[in-house]
mmCIF file of C-alpha atoms in Angstrom:
data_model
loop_
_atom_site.group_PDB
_atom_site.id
_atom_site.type_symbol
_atom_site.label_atom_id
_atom_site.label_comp_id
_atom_site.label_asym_id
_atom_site.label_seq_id
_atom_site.Cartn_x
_atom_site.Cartn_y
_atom_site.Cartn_z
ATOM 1 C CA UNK A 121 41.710 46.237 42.459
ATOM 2 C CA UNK A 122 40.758 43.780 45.463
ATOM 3 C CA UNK A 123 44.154 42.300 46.950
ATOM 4 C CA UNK A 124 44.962 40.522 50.134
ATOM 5 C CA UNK A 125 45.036 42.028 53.457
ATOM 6 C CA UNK A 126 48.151 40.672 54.442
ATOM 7 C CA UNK A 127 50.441 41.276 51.411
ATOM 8 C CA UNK A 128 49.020 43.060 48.352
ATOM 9 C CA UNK A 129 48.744 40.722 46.379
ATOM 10 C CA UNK A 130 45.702 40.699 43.726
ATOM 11 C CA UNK A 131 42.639 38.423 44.178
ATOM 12 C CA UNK A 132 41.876 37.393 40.905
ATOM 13 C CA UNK A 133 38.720 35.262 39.497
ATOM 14 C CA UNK A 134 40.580 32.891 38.737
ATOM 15 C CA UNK A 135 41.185 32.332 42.440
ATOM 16 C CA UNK A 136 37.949 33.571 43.478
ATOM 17 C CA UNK A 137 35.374 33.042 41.428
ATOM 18 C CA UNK A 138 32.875 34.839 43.410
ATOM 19 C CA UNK A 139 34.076 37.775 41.749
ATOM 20 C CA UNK A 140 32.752 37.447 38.712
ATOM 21 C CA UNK A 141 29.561 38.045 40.173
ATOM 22 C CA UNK A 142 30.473 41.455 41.860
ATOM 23 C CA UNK A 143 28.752 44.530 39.341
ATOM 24 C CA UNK A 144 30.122 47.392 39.845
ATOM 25 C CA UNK A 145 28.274 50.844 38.268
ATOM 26 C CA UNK A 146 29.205 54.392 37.613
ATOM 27 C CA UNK A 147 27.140 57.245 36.821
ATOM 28 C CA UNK A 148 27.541 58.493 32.836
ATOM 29 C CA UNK A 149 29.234 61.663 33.637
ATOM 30 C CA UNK A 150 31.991 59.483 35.036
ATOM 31 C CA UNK A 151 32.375 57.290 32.262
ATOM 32 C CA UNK A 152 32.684 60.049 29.887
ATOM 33 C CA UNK A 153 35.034 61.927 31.671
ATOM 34 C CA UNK A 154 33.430 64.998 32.695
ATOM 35 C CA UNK A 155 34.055 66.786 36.346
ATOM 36 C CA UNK A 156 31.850 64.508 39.187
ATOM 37 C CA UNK A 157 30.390 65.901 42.599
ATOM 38 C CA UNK A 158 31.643 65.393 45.346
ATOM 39 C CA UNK A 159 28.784 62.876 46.381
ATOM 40 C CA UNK A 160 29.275 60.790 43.239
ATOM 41 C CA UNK A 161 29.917 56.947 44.065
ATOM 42 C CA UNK A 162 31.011 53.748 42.453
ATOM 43 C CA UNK A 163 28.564 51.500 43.387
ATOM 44 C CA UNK A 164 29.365 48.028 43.602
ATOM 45 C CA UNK A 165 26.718 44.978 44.331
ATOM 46 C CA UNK A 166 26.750 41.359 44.614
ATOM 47 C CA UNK A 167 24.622 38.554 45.969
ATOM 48 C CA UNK A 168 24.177 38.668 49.631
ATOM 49 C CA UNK A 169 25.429 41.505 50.031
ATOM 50 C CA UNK A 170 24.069 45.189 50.890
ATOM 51 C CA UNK A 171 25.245 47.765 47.889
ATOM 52 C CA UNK A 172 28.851 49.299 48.716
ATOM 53 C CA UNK A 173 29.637 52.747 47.818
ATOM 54 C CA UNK A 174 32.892 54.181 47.100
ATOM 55 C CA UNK A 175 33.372 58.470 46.529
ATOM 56 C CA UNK A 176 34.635 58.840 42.950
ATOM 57 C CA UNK A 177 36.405 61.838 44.996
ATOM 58 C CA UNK A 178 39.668 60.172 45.325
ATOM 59 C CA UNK A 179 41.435 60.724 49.301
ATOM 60 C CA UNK A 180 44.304 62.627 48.403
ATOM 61 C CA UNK A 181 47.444 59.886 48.780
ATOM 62 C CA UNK A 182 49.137 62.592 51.400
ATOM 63 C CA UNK A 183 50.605 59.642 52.842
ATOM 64 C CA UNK A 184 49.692 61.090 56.146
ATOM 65 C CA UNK A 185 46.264 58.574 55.935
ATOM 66 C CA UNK A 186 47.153 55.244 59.151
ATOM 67 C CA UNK A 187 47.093 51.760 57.592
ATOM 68 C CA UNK A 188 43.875 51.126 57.197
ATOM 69 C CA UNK A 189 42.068 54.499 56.652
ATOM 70 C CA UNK A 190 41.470 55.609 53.331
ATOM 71 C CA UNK A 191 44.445 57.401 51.687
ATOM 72 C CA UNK A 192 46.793 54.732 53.099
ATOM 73 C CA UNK A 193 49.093 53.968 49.948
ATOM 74 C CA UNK A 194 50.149 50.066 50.123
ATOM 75 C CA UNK A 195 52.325 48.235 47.855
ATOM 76 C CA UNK A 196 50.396 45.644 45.639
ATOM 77 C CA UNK A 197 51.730 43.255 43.202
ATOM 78 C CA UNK A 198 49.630 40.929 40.715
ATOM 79 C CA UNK A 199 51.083 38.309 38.655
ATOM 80 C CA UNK A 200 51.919 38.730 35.007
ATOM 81 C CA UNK A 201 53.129 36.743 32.037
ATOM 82 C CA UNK A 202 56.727 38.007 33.148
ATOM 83 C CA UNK A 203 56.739 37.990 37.171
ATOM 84 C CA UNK A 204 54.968 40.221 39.173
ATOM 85 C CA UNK A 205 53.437 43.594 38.666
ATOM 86 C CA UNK A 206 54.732 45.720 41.298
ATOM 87 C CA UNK A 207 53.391 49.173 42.446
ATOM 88 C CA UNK A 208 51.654 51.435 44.533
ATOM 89 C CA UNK A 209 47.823 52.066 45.414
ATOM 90 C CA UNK A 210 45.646 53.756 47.982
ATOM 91 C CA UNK A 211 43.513 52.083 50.104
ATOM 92 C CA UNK A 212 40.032 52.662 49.850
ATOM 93 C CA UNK A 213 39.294 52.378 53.605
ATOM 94 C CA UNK A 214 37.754 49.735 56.333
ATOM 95 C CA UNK A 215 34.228 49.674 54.766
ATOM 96 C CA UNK A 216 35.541 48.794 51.436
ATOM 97 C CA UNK A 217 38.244 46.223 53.297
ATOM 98 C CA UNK A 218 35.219 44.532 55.373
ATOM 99 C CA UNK A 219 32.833 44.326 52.274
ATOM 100 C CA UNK A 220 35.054 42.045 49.811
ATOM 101 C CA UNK A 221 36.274 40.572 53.321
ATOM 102 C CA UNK A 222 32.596 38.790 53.847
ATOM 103 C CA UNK A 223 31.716 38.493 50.063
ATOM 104 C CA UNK A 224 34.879 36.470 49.441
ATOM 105 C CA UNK A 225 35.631 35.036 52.709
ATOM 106 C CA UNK A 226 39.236 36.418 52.186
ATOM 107 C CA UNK A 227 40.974 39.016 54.423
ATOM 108 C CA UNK A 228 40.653 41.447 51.605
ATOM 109 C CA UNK A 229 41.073 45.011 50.868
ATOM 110 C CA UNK A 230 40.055 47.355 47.926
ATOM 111 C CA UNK A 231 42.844 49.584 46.244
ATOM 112 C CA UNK A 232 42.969 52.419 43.763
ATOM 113 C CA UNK A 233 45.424 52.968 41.240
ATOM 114 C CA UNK A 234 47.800 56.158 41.790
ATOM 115 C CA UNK A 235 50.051 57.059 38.952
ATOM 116 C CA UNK A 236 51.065 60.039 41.585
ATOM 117 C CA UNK A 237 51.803 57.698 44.267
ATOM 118 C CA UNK A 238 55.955 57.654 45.585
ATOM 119 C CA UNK A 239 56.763 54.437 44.247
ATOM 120 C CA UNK A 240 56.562 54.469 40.518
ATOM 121 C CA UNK A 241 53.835 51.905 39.290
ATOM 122 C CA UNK A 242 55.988 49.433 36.952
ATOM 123 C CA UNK A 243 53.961 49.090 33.846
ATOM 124 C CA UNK A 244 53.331 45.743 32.576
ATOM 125 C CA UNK A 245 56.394 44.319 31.046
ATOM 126 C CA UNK A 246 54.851 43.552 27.307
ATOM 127 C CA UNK A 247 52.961 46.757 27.105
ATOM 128 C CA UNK A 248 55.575 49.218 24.892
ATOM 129 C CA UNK A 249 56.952 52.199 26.795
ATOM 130 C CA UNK A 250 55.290 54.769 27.861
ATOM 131 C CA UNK A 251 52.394 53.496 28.594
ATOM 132 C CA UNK A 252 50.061 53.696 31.407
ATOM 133 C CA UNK A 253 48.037 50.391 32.251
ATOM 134 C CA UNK A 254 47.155 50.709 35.713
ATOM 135 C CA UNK A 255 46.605 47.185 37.326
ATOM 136 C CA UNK A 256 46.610 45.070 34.357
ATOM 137 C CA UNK A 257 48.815 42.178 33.322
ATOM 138 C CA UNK A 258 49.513 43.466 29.436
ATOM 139 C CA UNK A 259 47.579 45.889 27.252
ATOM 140 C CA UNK A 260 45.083 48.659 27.691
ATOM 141 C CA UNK A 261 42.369 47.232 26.157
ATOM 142 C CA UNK A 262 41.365 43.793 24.904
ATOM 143 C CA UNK A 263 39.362 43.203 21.271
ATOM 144 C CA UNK A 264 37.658 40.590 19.910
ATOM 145 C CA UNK A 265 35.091 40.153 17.805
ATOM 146 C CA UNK A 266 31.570 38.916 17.135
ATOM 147 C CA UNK A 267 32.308 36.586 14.753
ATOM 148 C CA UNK A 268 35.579 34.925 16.252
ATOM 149 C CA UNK A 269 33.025 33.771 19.337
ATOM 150 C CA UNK A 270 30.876 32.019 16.883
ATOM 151 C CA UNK A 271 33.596 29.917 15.467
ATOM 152 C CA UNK A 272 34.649 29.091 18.755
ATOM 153 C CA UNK A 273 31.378 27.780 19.457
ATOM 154 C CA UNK A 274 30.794 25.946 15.949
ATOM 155 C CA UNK A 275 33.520 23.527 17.759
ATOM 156 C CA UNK A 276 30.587 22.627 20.515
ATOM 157 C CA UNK A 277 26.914 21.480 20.323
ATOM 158 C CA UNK A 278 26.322 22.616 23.625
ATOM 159 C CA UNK A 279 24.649 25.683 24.996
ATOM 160 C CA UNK A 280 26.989 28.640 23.331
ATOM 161 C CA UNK A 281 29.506 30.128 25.485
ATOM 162 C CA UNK A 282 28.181 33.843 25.996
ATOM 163 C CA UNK A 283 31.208 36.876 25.242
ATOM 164 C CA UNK A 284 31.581 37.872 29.088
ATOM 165 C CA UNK A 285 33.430 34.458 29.456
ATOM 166 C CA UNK A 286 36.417 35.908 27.533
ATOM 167 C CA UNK A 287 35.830 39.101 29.125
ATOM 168 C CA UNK A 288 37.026 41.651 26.560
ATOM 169 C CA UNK A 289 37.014 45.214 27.243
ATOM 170 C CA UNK A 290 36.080 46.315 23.790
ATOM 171 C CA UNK A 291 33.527 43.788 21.155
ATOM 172 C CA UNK A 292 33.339 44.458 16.922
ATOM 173 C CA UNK A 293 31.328 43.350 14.607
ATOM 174 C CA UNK A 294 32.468 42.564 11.140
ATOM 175 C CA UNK A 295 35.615 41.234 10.051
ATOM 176 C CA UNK A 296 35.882 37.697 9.985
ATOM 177 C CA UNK A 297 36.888 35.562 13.061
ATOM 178 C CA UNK A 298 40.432 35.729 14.558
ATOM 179 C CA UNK A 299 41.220 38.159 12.170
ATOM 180 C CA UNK A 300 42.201 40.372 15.024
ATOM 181 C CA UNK A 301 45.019 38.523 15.440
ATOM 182 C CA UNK A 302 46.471 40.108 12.289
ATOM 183 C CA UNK A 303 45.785 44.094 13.137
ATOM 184 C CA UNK A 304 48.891 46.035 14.419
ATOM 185 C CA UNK A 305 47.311 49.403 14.262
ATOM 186 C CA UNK A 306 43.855 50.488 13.532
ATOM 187 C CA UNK A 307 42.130 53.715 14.270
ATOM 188 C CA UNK A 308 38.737 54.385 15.950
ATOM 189 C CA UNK A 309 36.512 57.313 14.580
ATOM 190 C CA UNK A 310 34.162 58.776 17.402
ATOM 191 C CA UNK A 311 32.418 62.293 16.545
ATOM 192 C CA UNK A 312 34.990 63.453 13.905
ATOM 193 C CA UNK A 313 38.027 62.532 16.191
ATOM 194 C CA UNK A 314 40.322 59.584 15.598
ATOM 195 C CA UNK A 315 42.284 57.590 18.127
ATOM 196 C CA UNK A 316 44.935 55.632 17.060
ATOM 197 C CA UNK A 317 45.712 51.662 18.908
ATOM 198 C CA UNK A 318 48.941 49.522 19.164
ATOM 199 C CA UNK A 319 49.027 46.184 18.717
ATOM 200 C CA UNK A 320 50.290 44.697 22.381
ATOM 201 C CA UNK A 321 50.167 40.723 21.470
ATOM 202 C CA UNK A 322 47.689 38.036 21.462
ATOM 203 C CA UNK A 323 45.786 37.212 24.368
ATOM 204 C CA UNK A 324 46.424 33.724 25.616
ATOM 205 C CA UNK A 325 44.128 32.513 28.068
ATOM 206 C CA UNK A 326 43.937 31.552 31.918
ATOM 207 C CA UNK A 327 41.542 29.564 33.788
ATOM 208 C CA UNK A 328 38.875 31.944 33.864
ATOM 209 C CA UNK A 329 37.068 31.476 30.330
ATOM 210 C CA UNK A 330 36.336 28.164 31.846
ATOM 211 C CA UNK A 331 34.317 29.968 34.934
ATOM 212 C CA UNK A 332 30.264 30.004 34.307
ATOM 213 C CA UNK A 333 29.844 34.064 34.869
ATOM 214 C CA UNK A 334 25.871 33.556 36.114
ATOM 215 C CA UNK A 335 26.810 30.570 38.546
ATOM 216 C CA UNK A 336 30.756 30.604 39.289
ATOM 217 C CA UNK A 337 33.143 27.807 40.044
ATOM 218 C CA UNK A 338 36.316 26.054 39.213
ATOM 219 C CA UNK A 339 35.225 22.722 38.425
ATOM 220 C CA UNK A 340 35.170 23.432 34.216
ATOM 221 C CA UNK A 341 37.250 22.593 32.010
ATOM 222 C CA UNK A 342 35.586 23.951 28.876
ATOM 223 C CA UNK A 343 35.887 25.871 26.629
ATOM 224 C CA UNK A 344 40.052 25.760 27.007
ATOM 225 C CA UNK A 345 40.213 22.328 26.422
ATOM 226 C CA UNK A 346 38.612 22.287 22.741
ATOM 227 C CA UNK A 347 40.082 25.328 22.161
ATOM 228 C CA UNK A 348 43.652 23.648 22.711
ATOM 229 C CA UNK A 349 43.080 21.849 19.357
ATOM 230 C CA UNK A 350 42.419 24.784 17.163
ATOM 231 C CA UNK A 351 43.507 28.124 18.848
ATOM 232 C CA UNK A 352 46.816 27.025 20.977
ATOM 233 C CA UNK A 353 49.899 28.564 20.215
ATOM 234 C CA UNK A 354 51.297 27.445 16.734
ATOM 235 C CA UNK A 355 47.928 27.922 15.340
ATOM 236 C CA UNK A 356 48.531 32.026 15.647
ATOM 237 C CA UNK A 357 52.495 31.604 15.072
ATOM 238 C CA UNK A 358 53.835 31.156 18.526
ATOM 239 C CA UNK A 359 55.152 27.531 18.255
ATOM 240 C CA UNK A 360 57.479 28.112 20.700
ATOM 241 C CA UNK A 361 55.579 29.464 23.626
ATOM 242 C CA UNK A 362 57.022 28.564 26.929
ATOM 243 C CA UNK A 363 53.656 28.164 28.744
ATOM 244 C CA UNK A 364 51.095 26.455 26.369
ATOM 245 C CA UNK A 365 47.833 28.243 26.556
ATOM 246 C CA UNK A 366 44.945 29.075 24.306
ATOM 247 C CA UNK A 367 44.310 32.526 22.287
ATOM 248 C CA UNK A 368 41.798 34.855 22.127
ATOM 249 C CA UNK A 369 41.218 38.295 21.165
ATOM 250 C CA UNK A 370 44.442 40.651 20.971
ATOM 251 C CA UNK A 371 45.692 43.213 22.828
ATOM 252 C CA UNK A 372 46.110 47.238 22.724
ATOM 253 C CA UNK A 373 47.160 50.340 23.781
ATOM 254 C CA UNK A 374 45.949 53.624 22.907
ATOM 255 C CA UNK A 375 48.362 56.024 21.558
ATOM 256 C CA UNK A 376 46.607 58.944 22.232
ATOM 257 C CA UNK A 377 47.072 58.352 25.559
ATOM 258 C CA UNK A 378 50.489 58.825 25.835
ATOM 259 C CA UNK A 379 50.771 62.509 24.789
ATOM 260 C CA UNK A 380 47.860 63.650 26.784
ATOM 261 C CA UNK A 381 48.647 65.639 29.561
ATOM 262 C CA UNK A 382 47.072 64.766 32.352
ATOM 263 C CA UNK A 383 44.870 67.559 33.221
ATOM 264 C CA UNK A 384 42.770 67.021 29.670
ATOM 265 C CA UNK A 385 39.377 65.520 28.980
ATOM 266 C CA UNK A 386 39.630 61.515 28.664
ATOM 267 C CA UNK A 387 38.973 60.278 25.201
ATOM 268 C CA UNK A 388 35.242 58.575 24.782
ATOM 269 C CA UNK A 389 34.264 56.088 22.148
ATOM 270 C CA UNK A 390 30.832 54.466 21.727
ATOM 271 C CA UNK A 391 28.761 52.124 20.626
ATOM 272 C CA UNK A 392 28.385 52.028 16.726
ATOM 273 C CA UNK A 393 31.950 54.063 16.553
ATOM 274 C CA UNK A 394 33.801 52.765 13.155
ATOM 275 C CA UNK A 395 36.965 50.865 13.587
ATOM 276 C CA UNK A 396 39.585 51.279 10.577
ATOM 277 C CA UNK A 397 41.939 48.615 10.505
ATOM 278 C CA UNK A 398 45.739 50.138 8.964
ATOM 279 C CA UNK A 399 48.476 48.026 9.364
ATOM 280 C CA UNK A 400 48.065 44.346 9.562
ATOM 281 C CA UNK A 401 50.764 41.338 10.222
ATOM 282 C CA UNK A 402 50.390 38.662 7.688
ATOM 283 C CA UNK A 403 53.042 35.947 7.220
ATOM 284 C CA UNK A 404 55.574 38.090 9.489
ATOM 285 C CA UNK A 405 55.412 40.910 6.896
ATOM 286 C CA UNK A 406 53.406 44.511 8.218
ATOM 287 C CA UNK A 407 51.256 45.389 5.559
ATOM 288 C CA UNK A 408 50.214 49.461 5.011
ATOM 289 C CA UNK A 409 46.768 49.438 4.098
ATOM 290 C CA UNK A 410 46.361 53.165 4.593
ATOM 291 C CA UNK A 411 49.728 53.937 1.888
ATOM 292 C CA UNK A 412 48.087 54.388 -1.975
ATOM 293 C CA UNK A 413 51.682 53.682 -2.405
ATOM 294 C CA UNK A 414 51.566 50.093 -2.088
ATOM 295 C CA UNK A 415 49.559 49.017 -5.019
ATOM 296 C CA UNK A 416 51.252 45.667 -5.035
ATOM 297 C CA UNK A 417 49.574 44.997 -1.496
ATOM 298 C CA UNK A 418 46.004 45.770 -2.718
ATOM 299 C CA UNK A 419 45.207 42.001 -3.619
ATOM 300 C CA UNK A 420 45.542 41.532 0.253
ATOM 301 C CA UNK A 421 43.003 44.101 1.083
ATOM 302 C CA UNK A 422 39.941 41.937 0.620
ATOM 303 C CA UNK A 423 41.982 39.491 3.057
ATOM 304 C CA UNK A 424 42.772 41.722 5.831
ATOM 305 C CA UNK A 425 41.089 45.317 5.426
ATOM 306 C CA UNK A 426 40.944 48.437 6.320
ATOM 307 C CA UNK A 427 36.800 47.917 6.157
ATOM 308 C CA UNK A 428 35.068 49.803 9.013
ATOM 309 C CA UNK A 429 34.367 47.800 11.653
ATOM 310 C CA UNK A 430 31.095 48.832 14.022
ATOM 311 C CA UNK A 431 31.610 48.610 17.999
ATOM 312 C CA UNK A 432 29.609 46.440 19.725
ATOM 313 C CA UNK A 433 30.180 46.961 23.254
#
């Protein structure tokens, strides 16, 4: 996470919009959770600038490390639907620091999360207990699918608005649109093993759908503002939302995660990987689609699954 030098605080796009043009990379055996060398990097790039790269090899947070050096823990904080996230992370050093500083004309420092670190990491407030999301605001992971972008852009005859301006982690093809708002739990299949997601809540929006990802800035208003008649709060059942925003794709945690001890393998899914949708929320009532028990639900399957549902990216 990038946050300023002077308090911790996270830099976010919607802030800086620069950022959305920083790419970082990692090498495959990182991303699929197998044991890195020592000279193994996250590279990170942007316009401008000459590449950055950070050792995978995390400094062990000793708490010996000076401000400053790498291995320094600092607090950090980043704002959240409830207050502030509030935590611990270790500094990634002065090269890092004096990278993001020029690229974003911010005093600015780059931080990695420590779930080791002295000060427990308070978990973001609407993801359930037990939990562990790092620097994020809500949920683990954020879904949404192909075919909820194309109604969005059946509002507009305009240029479509490409995915990467909602920025979800995790893209499906197959179910109808905003039908995500409906799953509670659904399972994905990858290589014969099955990992099971929570539903967190719905994602309502901030500024930064409204930031051009090739060409950044904070001058647009769209897509937000059409959105606001057709996807604000009452039209997914939160009529009384304190902060009126727009909604799109939903949020989740993996439950696997919380029983695996923490010197095992990561989980991997892929590309083409079937999603299984189980439980689903319709009118306030959860729905079983996995029981053959509930025969009087099965004139809702055809409305809201379980149908496989292919990963995108």
């Amino acid at each position: 996470m990038v946050v300023k030098a002077e308090n911790g605080r996270a830099i976010t796009m919607s802030r800086a919009p620069k950022l959305a043009l920083v790419q970082p990379s990692l090498p495959t055996i990182a991303m699929r959770g197998e044991s890195v060398p020592a000279s193994a990097t996250l590279e990170i790039n942007a316009p401008g600038m000459k590449a950055l790269n950070v050792p995978l090899r995390k400094c062990p947070s000793t708490g010996k490390a000076r401000q400053g050096e790498r291995g320094h823990i600092v607090d950090v904080g980043m704002p959240t639907l409830k207050g502030v996230y509030e935590g611990q992370g270790v500094d990634e050093g002065p090269e890092a620091a004096a990278w993001f500083t020029q690229y974003l004309d911010i005093p600015a420092r780059l931080v990695r999360f420590d779930p080791t670190a002295t000060k427990e990491n308070r978990q973001a407030e609407d993801a359930p207990e037990g939990y562990v999301t790092g620097f994020v605001n809500t949920g683990q992971f954020l879904f949404a699918s192909e075919a909820s972008l194309d109604k969005v852009n059946s509002y507009f005859t305009t240029a479509p608005f490409p995915m990467n301006r909602f920025r979800p982690n995790i893209v499906v093809r197959g179910p109808p649109s905003f039908e995500e708002d409906k799953w509670r739990q659904f399972t994905i299949e990858h290589m014969g093993t099955h990992l099971n997601f929570s539903y967190v809540m719905n994602r309502g929006m901030c500024k930064v759908p409204t930031i051009n990802q090739d060409k950044p800035d904070l001058e647009n208003v769209e897509p937000n503002k059409t959105m606001f008649t057709f996807r604000s709060g009452p039209h997914v059942g939160l009529e009384f939302e304190k902060v009126k925003k727009v909604y799109f794709g939903s949020y989740f945690v993996c439950d696997s995660t919380i029983s695996t001890a923490s010197n095992s393998k990561p989980h991997v899914i892929d590309v083409g990987d079937n999603l299984n949708v189980i439980t689903t929320k319709h009118d306030d009532v959860s729905v079983n689609h996995a029981s053959p028990k509930s025969g009087s639900l099965e004139s809702n399957m055809d409305l809201c699954g379980p149908r496989p549902v292919e990963l995108m990216y």
